[in-house]
GROMACS .gro file of C-alpha atoms in nm:
model
  195
    1MET     CA    1  -1.418 -21.811   7.902
    2TRP     CA    2  -1.090 -21.623   7.751
    3LEU     CA    3  -0.844 -21.761   7.623
    4MET     CA    4  -0.482 -21.635   7.617
    5SER     CA    5  -0.396 -21.961   7.485
    6ASP     CA    6  -0.227 -21.801   7.163
    7ALA     CA    7   0.007 -21.558   7.307
    8SER     CA    8   0.354 -21.542   7.139
    9PRO     CA    9   0.655 -21.279   7.234
   10GLU     CA   10   0.577 -21.028   6.963
   11ARG     CA   11   0.201 -21.058   7.040
   12GLY     CA   12   0.201 -21.042   7.377
   13SER     CA   13  -0.053 -21.172   7.702
   14LEU     CA   14  -0.267 -20.929   7.817
   15GLY     CA   15  -0.120 -20.996   8.127
   16ARG     CA   16   0.242 -20.852   7.987
   17ASP     CA   17   0.026 -20.548   7.799
   18LEU     CA   18  -0.067 -20.467   8.116
   19ARG     CA   19   0.300 -20.536   8.339
   20ARG     CA   20   0.420 -20.339   8.016
   21LEU     CA   21   0.176 -20.011   8.052
   22ARG     CA   22   0.201 -20.001   8.476
   23LYS     CA   23   0.650 -19.956   8.438
   24SER     CA   24   0.623 -19.716   8.145
   25ARG     CA   25   0.429 -19.520   8.377
   26GLY     CA   26   0.616 -19.557   8.706
   27LEU     CA   27   0.404 -19.733   8.855
   28ARG     CA   28   0.487 -19.976   9.125
   29ILE     CA   29   0.218 -20.314   9.195
   30ALA     CA   30   0.098 -20.196   9.505
   31ASP     CA   31   0.022 -19.852   9.315
   32LEU     CA   32  -0.179 -20.030   9.052
   33ALA     CA   33  -0.308 -20.230   9.319
   34ALA     CA   34  -0.409 -19.918   9.553
   35LEU     CA   35  -0.559 -19.775   9.266
   36THR     CA   36  -0.747 -20.115   9.102
   37ASN     CA   37  -0.918 -20.136   9.520
   38ARG     CA   38  -0.701 -20.558   9.430
   39SER     CA   39  -0.440 -20.643   9.606
   40THR     CA   40  -0.087 -20.689   9.493
   41GLY     CA   41  -0.103 -21.076   9.445
   42TRP     CA   42  -0.394 -21.056   9.211
   43ILE     CA   43  -0.262 -20.829   8.996
   44SER     CA   44   0.070 -21.024   9.038
   45GLN     CA   45  -0.103 -21.329   8.827
   46VAL     CA   46  -0.308 -21.079   8.621
   47GLU     CA   47  -0.005 -20.997   8.514
   48ARG     CA   48   0.145 -21.344   8.463
   49ASP     CA   49  -0.175 -21.455   8.265
   50ARG     CA   50  -0.260 -21.728   8.603
   51SER     CA   51  -0.582 -21.459   8.661
   52GLN     CA   52  -0.743 -21.356   8.445
   53PRO     CA   53  -0.996 -21.055   8.493
   54GLY     CA   54  -1.326 -21.021   8.506
   55TYR     CA   55  -1.560 -20.710   8.299
   56ALA     CA   56  -1.588 -20.488   8.609
   57ASP     CA   57  -1.178 -20.573   8.672
   58LEU     CA   58  -1.090 -20.430   8.297
   59VAL     CA   59  -1.314 -20.179   8.349
   60ALA     CA   60  -1.107 -20.085   8.706
   61ILE     CA   61  -0.758 -20.145   8.523
   62ALA     CA   62  -0.814 -19.869   8.209
   63GLN     CA   63  -1.018 -19.600   8.520
   64ALA     CA   64  -0.649 -19.639   8.672
   65PHE     CA   65  -0.444 -19.608   8.395
   66ASP     CA   66  -0.661 -19.312   8.264
   67LEU     CA   67  -0.714 -19.549   7.953
   68PRO     CA   68  -1.052 -19.598   7.815
   69LEU     CA   69  -1.199 -19.945   7.862
   70SER     CA   70  -1.120 -20.031   7.427
   71GLN     CA   71  -0.781 -19.976   7.470
   72LEU     CA   72  -0.718 -20.313   7.662
   73PHE     CA   73  -0.850 -20.473   7.384
   74LEU     CA   74  -0.575 -20.491   7.125
   75ARG     CA   75  -0.270 -20.687   7.085
   76ASP     CA   76   0.026 -20.503   6.923
   77ALA     CA   77  -0.007 -20.170   7.086
   78GLU     CA   78   0.281 -20.046   6.944
   79PRO     CA   79   0.218 -19.767   6.684
   80ILE     CA   80   0.191 -19.853   6.264
   81PRO     CA   81   0.055 -19.648   6.022
   82GLU     CA   82  -0.313 -19.795   6.087
   83ALA     CA   83  -0.337 -19.708   6.417
   84GLY     CA   84  -0.646 -19.485   6.403
   85ASN     CA   85  -0.816 -19.588   6.155
   86VAL     CA   86  -0.755 -19.944   6.114
   87LEU     CA   87  -0.796 -20.242   6.371
   88ARG     CA   88  -0.636 -20.612   6.164
   89ALA     CA   89  -0.799 -20.892   6.310
   90GLY     CA   90  -0.481 -21.022   6.519
   91GLN     CA   91  -0.465 -20.762   6.722
   92ARG     CA   92  -0.777 -20.741   6.918
   93ARG     CA   93  -0.899 -20.918   7.268
   94PRO     CA   94  -1.226 -21.061   7.357
   95LEU     CA   95  -1.372 -20.907   7.606
   96PRO     CA   96  -1.465 -21.163   7.951
   97ALA     CA   97  -1.703 -21.371   7.869
   98ASP     CA   98  -2.011 -21.380   8.133
   99ASN     CA   99  -2.227 -21.651   8.144
  100THR     CA  100  -2.543 -21.598   7.947
  101GLY     CA  101  -2.303 -21.782   7.606
  102ALA     CA  102  -2.240 -21.500   7.489
  103ILE     CA  103  -1.866 -21.419   7.341
  104ASP     CA  104  -1.836 -21.018   7.279
  105ASP     CA  105  -1.531 -20.928   7.039
  106LEU     CA  106  -1.478 -20.553   7.053
  107LEU     CA  107  -1.479 -20.485   6.599
  108ALA     CA  108  -1.296 -20.078   6.661
  109PRO     CA  109  -1.186 -19.847   6.975
  110LEU     CA  110  -1.467 -19.685   7.119
  111VAL     CA  111  -1.497 -19.376   6.942
  112HIS     CA  112  -1.771 -19.142   7.112
  113GLY     CA  113  -1.917 -19.396   7.305
  114ILE     CA  114  -2.026 -19.630   7.065
  115GLN     CA  115  -1.996 -19.990   7.063
  116PHE     CA  116  -1.903 -20.211   6.741
  117TYR     CA  117  -1.866 -20.554   6.872
  118ARG     CA  118  -1.968 -20.918   6.654
  119SER     CA  119  -2.062 -21.180   7.023
  120THR     CA  120  -2.097 -21.570   6.908
  121LEU     CA  121  -2.416 -21.631   7.126
  122ASP     CA  122  -2.358 -22.064   7.200
  123ALA     CA  123  -2.636 -22.308   7.127
  124HIS     CA  124  -2.867 -22.268   7.435
  125SER     CA  125  -2.768 -22.006   7.601
  126ALA     CA  126  -2.975 -21.683   7.706
  127SER     CA  127  -2.874 -21.338   7.836
  128ASP     CA  128  -2.904 -21.304   8.184
  129GLN     CA  129  -3.226 -21.042   8.222
  130PRO     CA  130  -3.348 -20.805   8.016
  131SER     CA  131  -3.124 -20.468   8.018
  132ARG     CA  132  -3.212 -20.151   7.914
  133ARG     CA  133  -2.932 -19.979   7.813
  134GLY     CA  134  -3.026 -19.601   7.678
  135GLY     CA  135  -2.908 -19.502   7.404
  136VAL     CA  136  -2.946 -19.655   7.018
  137GLU     CA  137  -2.921 -20.029   6.994
  138MET     CA  138  -2.867 -20.250   6.656
  139GLY     CA  139  -2.744 -20.588   6.540
  140TYR     CA  140  -2.720 -20.819   6.181
  141VAL     CA  141  -2.715 -21.154   6.223
  142LEU     CA  142  -2.400 -21.299   6.052
  143GLU     CA  143  -2.488 -21.617   6.060
  144GLY     CA  144  -2.710 -21.892   6.335
  145ARG     CA  145  -3.076 -21.790   6.437
  146PHE     CA  146  -3.149 -21.684   6.789
  147GLU     CA  147  -3.398 -21.498   6.943
  148ILE     CA  148  -3.454 -21.134   7.118
  149ARG     CA  149  -3.757 -20.980   7.247
  150ILE     CA  150  -3.743 -20.578   7.240
  151ASP     CA  151  -3.965 -20.403   7.535
  152GLY     CA  152  -4.191 -20.722   7.553
  153ARG     CA  153  -4.201 -20.857   7.165
  154HIS     CA  154  -4.038 -21.156   7.061
  155HIS     CA  155  -3.872 -21.202   6.744
  156ALA     CA  156  -3.684 -21.469   6.603
  157LEU     CA  157  -3.402 -21.372   6.307
  158GLY     CA  158  -3.186 -21.547   6.085
  159PRO     CA  159  -2.873 -21.494   5.897
  160GLY     CA  160  -2.957 -21.193   5.737
  161ASP     CA  161  -3.201 -21.045   5.909
  162SER     CA  162  -3.125 -20.710   6.220
  163PHE     CA  163  -3.342 -20.554   6.467
  164TRP     CA  164  -3.266 -20.176   6.644
  165ALA     CA  165  -3.404 -20.008   6.983
  166ARG     CA  166  -3.438 -19.665   7.090
  167GLY     CA  167  -3.331 -19.662   7.429
  168GLU     CA  168  -3.592 -19.962   7.523
  169GLU     CA  169  -3.593 -20.360   7.742
  170ILE     CA  170  -3.398 -20.625   7.560
  171SER     CA  171  -3.327 -20.945   7.636
  172TRP     CA  172  -3.212 -21.249   7.410
  173LEU     CA  173  -3.197 -21.656   7.353
  174ASN     CA  174  -3.052 -21.873   7.176
  175PRO     CA  175  -3.278 -22.197   7.252
  176HIS     CA  176  -3.070 -22.390   6.927
  177ASP     CA  177  -2.854 -22.654   6.853
  178THR     CA  178  -2.590 -22.466   6.666
  179PRO     CA  179  -2.406 -22.082   6.788
  180CYS     CA  180  -2.563 -21.756   6.668
  181THR     CA  181  -2.345 -21.488   6.514
  182VAL     CA  182  -2.456 -21.081   6.592
  183VAL     CA  183  -2.238 -20.815   6.479
  184TRP     CA  184  -2.365 -20.506   6.727
  185LEU     CA  185  -2.378 -20.132   6.783
  186LEU     CA  186  -2.445 -19.922   7.020
  187ALA     CA  187  -2.406 -19.522   7.025
  188PRO     CA  188  -2.545 -19.324   7.210
  189LEU     CA  189  -2.880 -19.111   7.241
  190ARG     CA  190  -2.804 -18.727   7.073
  191ASP     CA  191  -3.049 -18.419   7.194
  192ASP     CA  192  -3.185 -18.464   6.855
  193PRO     CA  193  -3.546 -18.661   6.839
  194ASP     CA  194  -3.470 -18.701   6.463
  195ALA     CA  195  -3.085 -18.749   6.512
   0.00000   0.00000   0.00000
């Protein structure tokens, strides 16, 4: 669940940030609703933090504003001397949770299609189904234990272990009684096979 309870006037909530962005672009709620193919009532509820958008909703909103998706997960959008090079812990929002039991947190803005994030895998959770995201996928287990299947090969991993795949099918499972924290990196493949 994506919790917004830590929002404060100096650290805006997602809804307040979206409202501010919409107004700065000179858009009405009806304009944003049309651009995202959502209802005006739903947009209004999101802006008042009464409804939490899912991942697909956020993709639509980012496209409507012509922004990288990662920009919607940054807090305190005011320019700071570190902008572009440093992202402080308090400036991030978690990605919306899905029903797998994984809570993802972007650790850096998306750059050149590279995704760098931390994932907390709840106890007794699992991916919905195997996925093949393309590109190179790597991970490092910070704490806890979990199991990963890469192109049908099963691996049990613990703290300090790492894994990688190059366009292979991946699924994961945490059958344990404690959560597991993994740092993931996804990068698109370049044309050079040795890159």
